[in-house]
PDB file of C-alpha atoms and ligand atoms in Angstrom:
ATOM      1  CA  ARG A   1      28.271  23.559 -14.039  1.00 37.00           C
ATOM      2  CA  PRO A   2      30.881  21.111 -15.279  1.00 40.00           C
ATOM      3  CA  PRO A   3      32.587  21.784 -18.607  1.00 39.00           C
ATOM      4  CA  PRO A   4      30.999  19.948 -21.577  1.00 39.00           C
ATOM      5  CA  TYR A   5      33.468  17.035 -21.618  1.00 37.00           C
ATOM      6  CA  LEU A   6      32.703  16.279 -17.967  1.00 37.00           C
ATOM      7  CA  SER A   7      28.997  16.605 -18.616  1.00 41.00           C
ATOM      8  CA  ARG A   8      29.288  13.938 -21.267  1.00 46.00           C
ATOM      9  CA  GLU A   9      31.288  11.732 -18.887  1.00 43.00           C
ATOM     10  CA  LEU A  10      28.465  11.939 -16.369  1.00 45.00           C
ATOM     11  CA  GLY A  11      25.930  11.115 -19.047  1.00 48.00           C
ATOM     12  CA  TYR A  12      24.407  14.576 -19.325  1.00 53.00           C
ATOM     13  CA  SER A  13      23.486  15.670 -22.813  1.00 48.00           C
ATOM     14  CA  THR A  14      25.297  18.768 -23.994  1.00 43.00           C
ATOM     15  CA  ASN A  15      23.072  19.527 -26.968  1.00 40.00           C
ATOM     16  CA  ASN A  16      20.291  20.642 -24.669  1.00 43.00           C
ATOM     17  CA  SER A  17      18.777  23.853 -26.024  1.00 42.00           C
ATOM     18  CA  ALA A  18      17.538  24.767 -22.567  1.00 44.00           C
ATOM     19  CA  GLN A  19      21.091  24.846 -21.294  1.00 46.00           C
ATOM     20  CA  SER A  20      21.516  28.543 -21.896  1.00 47.00           C
ATOM     21  CA  LEU A  21      18.339  29.540 -20.080  1.00 51.00           C
ATOM     22  CA  PRO A  22      18.761  31.032 -16.620  1.00 55.00           C
ATOM     23  CA  ALA A  23      18.052  28.798 -13.639  1.00 59.00           C
ATOM     24  CA  ARG A  24      15.094  29.583 -11.403  1.00 61.00           C
ATOM     25  CA  SER A  25      15.738  30.053  -7.747  1.00 58.00           C
ATOM     26  CA  SER A  26      12.298  29.796  -6.156  1.00 65.00           C
ATOM     27  CA  GLY A  27       8.797  28.518  -6.731  1.00 80.00           C
ATOM     28  CA  LYS A  28       7.802  25.464  -8.734  1.00 85.00           C
ATOM     29  CA  PRO A  29      10.616  24.221 -10.924  1.00 92.00           C
ATOM     30  CA  THR A  30      10.242  23.494 -14.608  1.00 95.00           C
ATOM     31  CA  LEU A  31      12.036  21.177 -17.012  1.00 95.00           C
ATOM     32  CA  HIS A  32      14.531  23.935 -17.765  1.00 95.00           C
ATOM     33  CA  ASP A  33      15.840  23.774 -14.201  1.00 97.00           C
ATOM     34  CA  PHE A  34      17.328  20.339 -14.912  1.00 98.00           C
ATOM     35  CA  GLN A  35      19.998  19.017 -17.195  1.00 98.00           C
ATOM     36  CA  PHE A  36      18.985  15.459 -18.043  1.00 98.00           C
ATOM     37  CA  GLY A  37      21.396  12.515 -18.158  1.00 98.00           C
ATOM     38  CA  VAL A  38      21.204   8.758 -18.485  1.00 98.00           C
ATOM     39  CA  THR A  39      18.043   6.691 -18.055  1.00 98.00           C
ATOM     40  CA  LEU A  40      18.065   4.967 -14.660  1.00 97.00           C
ATOM     41  CA  GLY A  41      14.974   2.867 -15.027  1.00 94.00           C
ATOM     42  CA  GLU A  42      11.927   2.281 -17.168  1.00 92.00           C
ATOM     43  CA  GLY A  43       8.397   1.311 -16.195  1.00 85.00           C
ATOM     44  CA  SER A  44       5.184   0.849 -18.146  1.00 82.00           C
ATOM     45  CA  TYR A  45       4.098   4.460 -17.838  1.00 88.00           C
ATOM     46  CA  SER A  46       7.289   6.167 -16.799  1.00 95.00           C
ATOM     47  CA  THR A  47      11.015   6.631 -17.251  1.00 97.00           C
ATOM     48  CA  VAL A  48      13.403   7.593 -14.456  1.00 98.00           C
ATOM     49  CA  LYS A  49      16.253   9.861 -15.555  1.00 98.00           C
ATOM     50  CA  LEU A  50      19.327  11.158 -13.834  1.00 98.00           C
ATOM     51  CA  ALA A  51      19.120  14.948 -13.743  1.00 98.00           C
ATOM     52  CA  LYS A  52      21.307  17.686 -12.425  1.00 98.00           C
ATOM     53  CA  SER A  53      19.582  20.732 -10.959  1.00 98.00           C
ATOM     54  CA  ARG A  54      20.726  24.057 -12.385  1.00 97.00           C
ATOM     55  CA  VAL A  55      19.454  25.643  -9.154  1.00 96.00           C
ATOM     56  CA  ASP A  56      21.394  23.738  -6.461  1.00 97.00           C
ATOM     57  CA  GLY A  57      23.852  21.785  -8.606  1.00 98.00           C
ATOM     58  CA  LYS A  58      22.764  18.476  -7.032  1.00 98.00           C
ATOM     59  CA  GLU A  59      21.914  15.231  -8.779  1.00 98.00           C
ATOM     60  CA  TYR A  60      18.345  13.942  -8.599  1.00 98.00           C
ATOM     61  CA  ALA A  61      16.318  11.185 -10.187  1.00 98.00           C
ATOM     62  CA  VAL A  62      13.374  12.548 -12.145  1.00 98.00           C
ATOM     63  CA  LYS A  63      10.474  10.205 -12.790  1.00 98.00           C
ATOM     64  CA  VAL A  64       8.846  11.273 -16.048  1.00 98.00           C
ATOM     65  CA  ILE A  65       5.301   9.961 -16.391  1.00 97.00           C
ATOM     66  CA  THR A  66       3.722  10.387 -19.819  1.00 96.00           C
ATOM     67  CA  LYS A  67       0.169  11.706 -19.482  1.00 96.00           C
ATOM     68  CA  SER A  68      -1.133  10.049 -22.649  1.00 96.00           C
ATOM     69  CA  HIS A  69       0.037   6.651 -21.375  1.00 94.00           C
ATOM     70  CA  LEU A  70      -1.645   7.238 -18.021  1.00 94.00           C
ATOM     71  CA  ILE A  71      -4.910   8.259 -19.620  1.00 94.00           C
ATOM     72  CA  ARG A  72      -4.919   5.400 -22.132  1.00 93.00           C
ATOM     73  CA  ALA A  73      -4.291   2.854 -19.348  1.00 91.00           C
ATOM     74  CA  ASN A  74      -6.730   4.502 -16.921  1.00 90.00           C
ATOM     75  CA  LYS A  75      -3.894   5.087 -14.436  1.00 91.00           C
ATOM     76  CA  VAL A  76      -4.299   8.784 -13.662  1.00 92.00           C
ATOM     77  CA  GLU A  77      -5.328   7.909 -10.093  1.00 90.00           C
ATOM     78  CA  THR A  78      -2.159   5.811  -9.742  1.00 91.00           C
ATOM     79  CA  ALA A  79       0.116   8.792 -10.332  1.00 95.00           C
ATOM     80  CA  ALA A  80      -1.918  10.871  -7.886  1.00 95.00           C
ATOM     81  CA  ALA A  81      -1.629   8.084  -5.272  1.00 94.00           C
ATOM     82  CA  GLU A  82       2.130   7.825  -5.773  1.00 96.00           C
ATOM     83  CA  ARG A  83       2.568  11.549  -5.205  1.00 97.00           C
ATOM     84  CA  LYS A  84       0.311  11.490  -2.139  1.00 97.00           C
ATOM     85  CA  ALA A  85       2.206   8.516  -0.650  1.00 98.00           C
ATOM     86  CA  LEU A  86       5.602  10.143  -1.224  1.00 98.00           C
ATOM     87  CA  ILE A  87       4.458  13.420   0.351  1.00 98.00           C
ATOM     88  CA  ARG A  88       3.231  11.528   3.441  1.00 97.00           C
ATOM     89  CA  LEU A  89       6.506   9.641   3.743  1.00 98.00           C
ATOM     90  CA  ASN A  90       8.889  12.545   3.261  1.00 95.00           C
ATOM     91  CA  GLY A  91      11.764  12.601   5.706  1.00 93.00           C
ATOM     92  CA  HIS A  92      12.543   8.952   6.438  1.00 98.00           C
ATOM     93  CA  PRO A  93      16.125   8.013   5.426  1.00 98.00           C
ATOM     94  CA  GLY A  94      15.018   4.619   4.090  1.00 98.00           C
ATOM     95  CA  ILE A  95      12.457   5.979   1.630  1.00 98.00           C
ATOM     96  CA  VAL A  96      13.134   8.177  -1.422  1.00 98.00           C
ATOM     97  CA  SER A  97      12.205  11.791  -0.740  1.00 98.00           C
ATOM     98  CA  LEU A  98      10.038  13.740  -3.166  1.00 98.00           C
ATOM     99  CA  TYR A  99      11.489  17.241  -3.631  1.00 97.00           C
ATOM    100  CA  HIS A 100       9.200  18.636  -6.321  1.00 97.00           C
ATOM    101  CA  ALA A 101       6.326  17.537  -8.485  1.00 97.00           C
ATOM    102  CA  PHE A 102       5.478  19.526 -11.584  1.00 97.00           C
ATOM    103  CA  GLN A 103       4.006  18.980 -15.021  1.00 97.00           C
ATOM    104  CA  ASP A 104       3.859  20.281 -18.543  1.00 96.00           C
ATOM    105  CA  GLU A 105       1.454  19.574 -21.374  1.00 96.00           C
ATOM    106  CA  TRP A 106       2.790  16.040 -21.924  1.00 96.00           C
ATOM    107  CA  SER A 107       4.221  14.696 -18.694  1.00 97.00           C
ATOM    108  CA  LEU A 108       4.284  14.655 -14.914  1.00 97.00           C
ATOM    109  CA  TYR A 109       7.689  15.040 -13.277  1.00 98.00           C
ATOM    110  CA  PHE A 110       8.577  13.732  -9.801  1.00 98.00           C
ATOM    111  CA  VAL A 111      11.961  14.933  -8.558  1.00 98.00           C
ATOM    112  CA  ILE A 112      13.234  12.330  -6.095  1.00 98.00           C
ATOM    113  CA  ASP A 113      16.467  11.191  -4.431  1.00 98.00           C
ATOM    114  CA  TYR A 114      19.053   9.767  -6.763  1.00 98.00           C
ATOM    115  CA  ALA A 115      20.225   6.430  -5.330  1.00 98.00           C
ATOM    116  CA  ALA A 116      23.714   6.188  -6.808  1.00 98.00           C
ATOM    117  CA  ASN A 117      24.211   2.461  -6.227  1.00 98.00           C
ATOM    118  CA  GLY A 118      21.097   1.365  -8.051  1.00 97.00           C
ATOM    119  CA  GLU A 119      18.790  -1.557  -7.353  1.00 97.00           C
ATOM    120  CA  MET A 120      19.274  -4.199  -4.665  1.00 98.00           C
ATOM    121  CA  GLN A 121      18.301  -6.688  -7.398  1.00 98.00           C
ATOM    122  CA  ALA A 122      21.461  -5.850  -9.348  1.00 98.00           C
ATOM    123  CA  LEU A 123      23.588  -6.319  -6.229  1.00 98.00           C
ATOM    124  CA  ILE A 124      22.067  -9.758  -5.559  1.00 98.00           C
ATOM    125  CA  SER A 125      22.559 -10.735  -9.219  1.00 98.00           C
ATOM    126  CA  ARG A 126      26.160  -9.526  -9.221  1.00 98.00           C
ATOM    127  CA  LEU A 127      27.134 -11.282  -5.976  1.00 98.00           C
ATOM    128  CA  GLY A 128      24.870 -14.334  -6.279  1.00 98.00           C
ATOM    129  CA  SER A 129      23.639 -13.772  -2.727  1.00 98.00           C
ATOM    130  CA  LEU A 130      24.559 -11.449   0.151  1.00 98.00           C
ATOM    131  CA  SER A 131      26.667 -12.199   3.225  1.00 98.00           C
ATOM    132  CA  ILE A 132      24.738 -12.620   6.463  1.00 98.00           C
ATOM    133  CA  PRO A 133      26.023  -9.276   7.893  1.00 98.00           C
ATOM    134  CA  CYS A 134      24.665  -7.574   4.741  1.00 98.00           C
ATOM    135  CA  VAL A 135      21.343  -9.439   4.903  1.00 98.00           C
ATOM    136  CA  ARG A 136      21.042  -8.443   8.572  1.00 98.00           C
ATOM    137  CA  TYR A 137      21.837  -4.770   7.887  1.00 98.00           C
ATOM    138  CA  TYR A 138      19.517  -4.442   4.872  1.00 98.00           C
ATOM    139  CA  SER A 139      16.719  -6.409   6.540  1.00 99.00           C
ATOM    140  CA  ALA A 140      16.940  -4.116   9.574  1.00 98.00           C
ATOM    141  CA  GLN A 141      16.725  -1.024   7.349  1.00 98.00           C
ATOM    142  CA  ILE A 142      13.748  -2.464   5.452  1.00 99.00           C
ATOM    143  CA  ALA A 143      12.002  -3.349   8.752  1.00 98.00           C
ATOM    144  CA  ASP A 144      12.539   0.200  10.029  1.00 98.00           C
ATOM    145  CA  ALA A 145      11.294   1.791   6.790  1.00 98.00           C
ATOM    146  CA  LEU A 146       8.215  -0.487   6.719  1.00 98.00           C
ATOM    147  CA  GLU A 147       7.337   0.390  10.305  1.00 98.00           C
ATOM    148  CA  PHE A 148       7.520   4.101   9.451  1.00 98.00           C
ATOM    149  CA  MET A 149       5.576   3.710   6.204  1.00 98.00           C
ATOM    150  CA  HIS A 150       2.793   1.790   7.916  1.00 98.00           C
ATOM    151  CA  SER A 151       2.674   4.255  10.826  1.00 97.00           C
ATOM    152  CA  LYS A 152       1.859   6.891   8.170  1.00 97.00           C
ATOM    153  CA  GLY A 153      -0.923   4.705   6.748  1.00 97.00           C
ATOM    154  CA  VAL A 154       0.873   3.842   3.510  1.00 98.00           C
ATOM    155  CA  LEU A 155       1.097   0.346   1.991  1.00 98.00           C
ATOM    156  CA  HIS A 156       3.787  -0.254  -0.639  1.00 98.00           C
ATOM    157  CA  ARG A 157       2.193  -3.358  -2.218  1.00 97.00           C
ATOM    158  CA  ASP A 158       5.116  -4.131  -4.546  1.00 97.00           C
ATOM    159  CA  LEU A 159       8.122  -4.531  -2.252  1.00 98.00           C
ATOM    160  CA  LYS A 160      10.902  -6.405  -4.086  1.00 98.00           C
ATOM    161  CA  PRO A 161      14.647  -5.995  -4.680  1.00 98.00           C
ATOM    162  CA  GLU A 162      14.029  -3.927  -7.863  1.00 97.00           C
ATOM    163  CA  ASN A 163      12.253  -1.320  -5.732  1.00 97.00           C
ATOM    164  CA  ILE A 164      14.862  -1.270  -2.973  1.00 98.00           C
ATOM    165  CA  LEU A 165      17.540   1.181  -4.100  1.00 98.00           C
ATOM    166  CA  LEU A 166      20.982   1.777  -2.610  1.00 98.00           C
ATOM    167  CA  ASP A 167      22.342   5.281  -2.059  1.00 98.00           C
ATOM    168  CA  ASP A 168      25.968   6.445  -2.267  1.00 98.00           C
ATOM    169  CA  ALA A 169      26.663   5.011   1.231  1.00 98.00           C
ATOM    170  CA  PHE A 170      24.992   1.667   0.351  1.00 98.00           C
ATOM    171  CA  ARG A 171      21.987   2.384   2.580  1.00 98.00           C
ATOM    172  CA  ILE A 172      18.543   1.481   1.304  1.00 98.00           C
ATOM    173  CA  LYS A 173      15.969   3.834  -0.201  1.00 98.00           C
ATOM    174  CA  ILE A 174      12.620   2.208  -0.894  1.00 98.00           C
ATOM    175  CA  ALA A 175      11.207   3.522  -4.169  1.00 97.00           C
ATOM    176  CA  ASP A 176       8.296   3.176  -6.575  1.00 95.00           C
ATOM    177  CA  PHE A 177       5.065   3.901  -4.766  1.00 96.00           C
ATOM    178  CA  GLY A 178       3.242   3.633  -8.097  1.00 92.00           C
ATOM    179  CA  THR A 179       1.269   0.751  -6.599  1.00 93.00           C
ATOM    180  CA  GLY A 180       1.230   2.328  -3.146  1.00 95.00           C
ATOM    181  CA  LYS A 181      -1.982   2.887  -1.221  1.00 95.00           C
ATOM    182  CA  VAL A 182      -2.673   5.672   1.245  1.00 95.00           C
ATOM    183  CA  LEU A 183      -5.158   4.274   3.764  1.00 95.00           C
ATOM    184  CA  GLU A 184      -7.897   6.563   5.032  1.00 93.00           C
ATOM    185  CA  GLN A 185      -8.551   6.947   8.758  1.00 92.00           C
ATOM    186  CA  GLY A 186      -9.784   3.553  10.014  1.00 92.00           C
ATOM    187  CA  GLU A 187      -9.205   1.841   6.660  1.00 92.00           C
ATOM    188  CA  GLU A 188      -7.112  -1.336   6.915  1.00 92.00           C
ATOM    189  CA  ARG A 189      -7.285  -3.131   3.606  1.00 92.00           C
ATOM    190  CA  ALA A 190      -7.203  -2.446  -0.100  1.00 92.00           C
ATOM    191  CA  THR A 191      -8.769  -4.632  -2.771  1.00 87.00           C
ATOM    192  CA  THR A 192      -6.925  -3.900  -6.011  1.00 86.00           C
ATOM    193  CA  PHE A 193      -4.860  -6.714  -7.487  1.00 83.00           C
ATOM    194  CA  VAL A 194      -1.289  -5.389  -7.672  1.00 88.00           C
ATOM    195  CA  GLY A 195       2.263  -6.586  -7.240  1.00 95.00           C
ATOM    196  CA  THR A 196       4.651  -9.172  -8.633  1.00 97.00           C
ATOM    197  CA  ALA A 197       3.801 -12.909  -8.489  1.00 98.00           C
ATOM    198  CA  GLN A 198       6.939 -13.992  -6.579  1.00 98.00           C
ATOM    199  CA  TYR A 199       6.145 -11.583  -3.719  1.00 98.00           C
ATOM    200  CA  GLN A 200       2.335 -11.677  -3.631  1.00 98.00           C
ATOM    201  CA  ALA A 201       0.792 -12.806  -0.350  1.00 98.00           C
ATOM    202  CA  PRO A 202      -1.845 -15.588  -0.084  1.00 98.00           C
ATOM    203  CA  GLU A 203      -4.621 -13.180   1.027  1.00 98.00           C
ATOM    204  CA  LEU A 204      -4.204 -11.210  -2.205  1.00 98.00           C
ATOM    205  CA  LEU A 205      -4.590 -14.388  -4.265  1.00 98.00           C
ATOM    206  CA  GLU A 206      -7.436 -15.777  -2.169  1.00 98.00           C
ATOM    207  CA  ARG A 207      -9.429 -12.660  -1.253  1.00 97.00           C
ATOM    208  CA  LYS A 208      -7.968  -9.808  -3.372  1.00 96.00           C
ATOM    209  CA  GLU A 209      -7.023  -8.265  -0.042  1.00 96.00           C
ATOM    210  CA  THR A 210      -3.843  -6.370   0.915  1.00 96.00           C
ATOM    211  CA  THR A 211      -3.004  -4.979   4.330  1.00 97.00           C
ATOM    212  CA  LYS A 212       0.188  -3.839   6.017  1.00 98.00           C
ATOM    213  CA  SER A 213       0.828  -7.527   6.611  1.00 98.00           C
ATOM    214  CA  SER A 214       1.126  -8.197   2.856  1.00 98.00           C
ATOM    215  CA  ASP A 215       4.222  -5.957   2.832  1.00 98.00           C
ATOM    216  CA  TYR A 216       5.646  -8.197   5.598  1.00 98.00           C
ATOM    217  CA  TRP A 217       5.048 -11.274   3.443  1.00 98.00           C
ATOM    218  CA  ALA A 218       7.017  -9.609   0.627  1.00 98.00           C
ATOM    219  CA  PHE A 219       9.682  -8.678   3.199  1.00 99.00           C
ATOM    220  CA  GLY A 220      10.023 -12.388   4.072  1.00 99.00           C
ATOM    221  CA  CYS A 221      10.471 -13.168   0.359  1.00 99.00           C
ATOM    222  CA  VAL A 222      13.153 -10.456   0.096  1.00 99.00           C
ATOM    223  CA  ILE A 223      15.122 -11.770   3.121  1.00 99.00           C
ATOM    224  CA  TYR A 224      14.960 -15.265   1.631  1.00 99.00           C
ATOM    225  CA  GLN A 225      16.206 -13.962  -1.735  1.00 98.00           C
ATOM    226  CA  MET A 226      19.076 -11.874  -0.327  1.00 98.00           C
ATOM    227  CA  THR A 227      20.239 -14.915   1.684  1.00 98.00           C
ATOM    228  CA  ALA A 228      19.711 -17.736  -0.821  1.00 98.00           C
ATOM    229  CA  GLY A 229      20.187 -15.824  -4.071  1.00 98.00           C
ATOM    230  CA  ARG A 230      16.944 -17.181  -5.465  1.00 98.00           C
ATOM    231  CA  PHE A 231      13.199 -16.623  -5.088  1.00 98.00           C
ATOM    232  CA  ALA A 232      11.324 -18.225  -2.195  1.00 98.00           C
ATOM    233  CA  PHE A 233       8.436 -18.881  -4.596  1.00 98.00           C
ATOM    234  CA  ASN A 234       9.045 -19.181  -8.332  1.00 98.00           C
ATOM    235  CA  GLU A 235       7.631 -21.727 -10.729  1.00 98.00           C
ATOM    236  CA  LEU A 236       7.407 -21.902 -14.526  1.00 98.00           C
ATOM    237  CA  SER A 237       4.264 -19.777 -14.616  1.00 98.00           C
ATOM    238  CA  ASP A 238       2.594 -17.258 -12.322  1.00 98.00           C
ATOM    239  CA  TYR A 239      -0.263 -19.743 -11.918  1.00 98.00           C
ATOM    240  CA  LEU A 240       2.089 -22.435 -10.583  1.00 98.00           C
ATOM    241  CA  THR A 241       3.879 -19.890  -8.380  1.00 98.00           C
ATOM    242  CA  TRP A 242       0.538 -18.847  -6.864  1.00 98.00           C
ATOM    243  CA  GLN A 243      -0.269 -22.476  -6.014  1.00 98.00           C
ATOM    244  CA  LYS A 244       2.956 -22.724  -4.001  1.00 98.00           C
ATOM    245  CA  VAL A 245       2.267 -19.361  -2.332  1.00 98.00           C
ATOM    246  CA  LYS A 246      -1.257 -20.376  -1.288  1.00 98.00           C
ATOM    247  CA  ARG A 247       0.124 -23.535   0.310  1.00 98.00           C
ATOM    248  CA  VAL A 248       3.152 -21.669   1.714  1.00 98.00           C
ATOM    249  CA  GLU A 249       5.361 -24.311   0.084  1.00 98.00           C
ATOM    250  CA  TYR A 250       8.984 -23.211   0.095  1.00 98.00           C
ATOM    251  CA  GLU A 251      12.263 -24.745   1.184  1.00 98.00           C
ATOM    252  CA  VAL A 252      15.404 -23.071   2.414  1.00 98.00           C
ATOM    253  CA  PRO A 253      18.644 -24.396   0.893  1.00 98.00           C
ATOM    254  CA  ASP A 254      21.310 -26.159   2.983  1.00 97.00           C
ATOM    255  CA  GLY A 255      23.547 -23.780   4.879  1.00 97.00           C
ATOM    256  CA  PHE A 256      20.859 -21.050   5.168  1.00 98.00           C
ATOM    257  CA  ASP A 257      21.556 -19.117   8.390  1.00 98.00           C
ATOM    258  CA  GLU A 258      19.420 -20.591  11.207  1.00 98.00           C
ATOM    259  CA  GLN A 259      18.226 -17.280  12.627  1.00 98.00           C
ATOM    260  CA  ALA A 260      17.481 -15.903   9.175  1.00 98.00           C
ATOM    261  CA  LYS A 261      15.471 -19.065   8.535  1.00 98.00           C
ATOM    262  CA  ASP A 262      13.516 -18.621  11.767  1.00 98.00           C
ATOM    263  CA  LEU A 263      12.742 -15.011  10.811  1.00 99.00           C
ATOM    264  CA  VAL A 264      11.627 -15.977   7.283  1.00 99.00           C
ATOM    265  CA  ASN A 265       9.432 -18.733   8.793  1.00 98.00           C
ATOM    266  CA  LYS A 266       7.741 -16.132  11.015  1.00 98.00           C
ATOM    267  CA  LEU A 267       7.092 -13.781   8.070  1.00 98.00           C
ATOM    268  CA  LEU A 268       5.948 -16.343   5.483  1.00 98.00           C
ATOM    269  CA  VAL A 269       2.870 -17.298   7.513  1.00 98.00           C
ATOM    270  CA  HIS A 270      -0.469 -17.918   5.769  1.00 98.00           C
ATOM    271  CA  ASP A 271      -2.608 -15.981   8.269  1.00 98.00           C
ATOM    272  CA  PRO A 272      -1.748 -12.280   7.765  1.00 98.00           C
ATOM    273  CA  THR A 273      -2.664 -11.423  11.360  1.00 98.00           C
ATOM    274  CA  LEU A 274       0.051 -13.757  12.687  1.00 98.00           C
ATOM    275  CA  ARG A 275       3.071 -12.479  10.698  1.00 98.00           C
ATOM    276  CA  LEU A 276       5.909 -11.034  12.736  1.00 98.00           C
ATOM    277  CA  GLY A 277       5.782  -7.221  12.594  1.00 98.00           C
ATOM    278  CA  ALA A 278       2.223  -7.083  11.314  1.00 98.00           C
ATOM    279  CA  GLY A 279       0.393  -7.080  14.644  1.00 97.00           C
ATOM    280  CA  PRO A 280      -0.992  -3.926  16.299  1.00 95.00           C
ATOM    281  CA  THR A 281       1.338  -2.083  18.689  1.00 95.00           C
ATOM    282  CA  GLY A 282       1.519  -3.914  22.011  1.00 96.00           C
ATOM    283  CA  SER A 283       0.607  -7.308  20.522  1.00 97.00           C
ATOM    284  CA  PRO A 284       3.106 -10.217  20.559  1.00 98.00           C
ATOM    285  CA  ASN A 285       3.852  -9.745  16.829  1.00 98.00           C
ATOM    286  CA  ASP A 286       4.052  -5.947  16.629  1.00 98.00           C
ATOM    287  CA  PRO A 287       6.909  -4.099  14.856  1.00 98.00           C
ATOM    288  CA  ASN A 288       8.909  -4.042  18.120  1.00 98.00           C
ATOM    289  CA  ALA A 289       8.708  -7.842  18.347  1.00 98.00           C
ATOM    290  CA  LEU A 290      10.100  -8.004  14.804  1.00 98.00           C
ATOM    291  CA  LYS A 291      12.999  -5.726  15.783  1.00 98.00           C
ATOM    292  CA  ALA A 292      13.612  -7.937  18.854  1.00 98.00           C
ATOM    293  CA  HIS A 293      14.020 -11.102  16.747  1.00 98.00           C
ATOM    294  CA  PRO A 294      17.367 -12.869  17.495  1.00 98.00           C
ATOM    295  CA  PHE A 295      18.490 -12.341  13.869  1.00 98.00           C
ATOM    296  CA  PHE A 296      18.705  -8.609  14.708  1.00 98.00           C
ATOM    297  CA  ALA A 297      20.459  -9.097  18.087  1.00 98.00           C
ATOM    298  CA  THR A 298      23.594  -7.203  16.999  1.00 98.00           C
ATOM    299  CA  ILE A 299      21.711  -4.342  15.296  1.00 98.00           C
ATOM    300  CA  VAL A 300      21.938  -0.984  17.080  1.00 98.00           C
ATOM    301  CA  TRP A 301      18.591   0.472  16.020  1.00 98.00           C
ATOM    302  CA  SER A 302      19.375   4.009  17.223  1.00 98.00           C
ATOM    303  CA  SER A 303      22.330   4.362  14.836  1.00 98.00           C
ATOM    304  CA  LEU A 304      20.955   2.220  11.988  1.00 98.00           C
ATOM    305  CA  TRP A 305      20.926   5.123   9.517  1.00 98.00           C
ATOM    306  CA  THR A 306      24.299   6.602  10.466  1.00 97.00           C
ATOM    307  CA  ASP A 307      26.374   3.425  10.909  1.00 96.00           C
ATOM    308  CA  ALA A 308      28.481   2.490   7.892  1.00 97.00           C
ATOM    309  CA  ALA A 309      27.205  -0.394   5.781  1.00 98.00           C
ATOM    310  CA  PRO A 310      29.061  -3.685   6.280  1.00 98.00           C
ATOM    311  CA  GLU A 311      31.522  -4.695   3.608  1.00 94.00           C
ATOM    312  CA  ILE A 312      29.447  -5.550   0.550  1.00 94.00           C
ATOM    313  CA  GLU A 313      29.990  -9.251  -0.128  1.00 91.00           C
TER     314      GLU A 313
HETATM  315  N1  ADE B 401      16.139   3.790 -10.698  1.00 91.36           N
HETATM  316  C1  ADE B 401      14.859   4.072 -10.504  1.00 91.36           C
HETATM  317  N2  ADE B 401      14.730   5.064  -9.625  1.00 91.36           N
HETATM  318  C2  ADE B 401      15.977   5.432  -9.262  1.00 91.36           C
HETATM  319  C3  ADE B 401      16.516   6.398  -8.357  1.00 91.36           C
HETATM  320  N3  ADE B 401      15.726   7.198  -7.659  1.00 91.36           N
HETATM  321  N4  ADE B 401      17.843   6.453  -8.214  1.00 91.36           N
HETATM  322  C4  ADE B 401      18.629   5.629  -8.915  1.00 91.36           C
HETATM  323  N5  ADE B 401      18.200   4.715  -9.768  1.00 91.36           N
HETATM  324  C5  ADE B 401      16.872   4.611  -9.936  1.00 91.36           C
END
């Protein structure tokens, strides 16, 4: 392990009493197997911390979910659903992997991929908006990850730039399945009101209904935002935002790439069955039709996860 001064540089605490305990090499890990560092993110019921494993020496993100908070907010099922979704999705390069899940008296711990370049939201804020080659590359990765997720029967239900992380190679890792839903065999829709106003689809507002297609609506909002540097739908209150969403009232700014605009127009469609990518396999709007959209003409899908990211600008 690095000498103390380096540990401090990396944000790892050095006054950790567990530091002198031996590392475990097999079985379920415990807190003592990790040296905790800086806080990466904070949610209502959880905190994500950088942690270095004493077992393999690698950096991970550990989501610490406080049990008392879960119980008080009646969200115990939520944590169980998040774990179940992550287990189902293990192995896709565009989705954070879950390596271990363990608990102690006070908390649940999910050991996941550390995405060293943080949230897509921060990148958009820093640059104002992304270049079209970047929008194309990230949109293609999101489309591929969504197709995989849905093929495993998982809905994300809160897709937005805060939940799209960037790894050390600036490739995406979709995170935060805390509002995820694992569909049962034959189940197509969920009826819990979740998400973030700017990305919520009309069917959720009108019928409390979310399907795979609702993730494609949010995807359209994300493409718009990466390209324009602002929300597709955002008013002074959630109520006013929802009115615009229900009427699908949005405008693209001057200079918005024409093919990106066509793609956004085919995703931000009121009828969820007609959105590009959301149709059943073999239909004219299935995930393959989405991948065949002219905006993605230069994307080589077979090397999407090994090609270098375009220059970030
Ligand atoms: N913020 C929240 N989750 C994260 C993760 N897995 N990696 C990096 N930053 C994060």
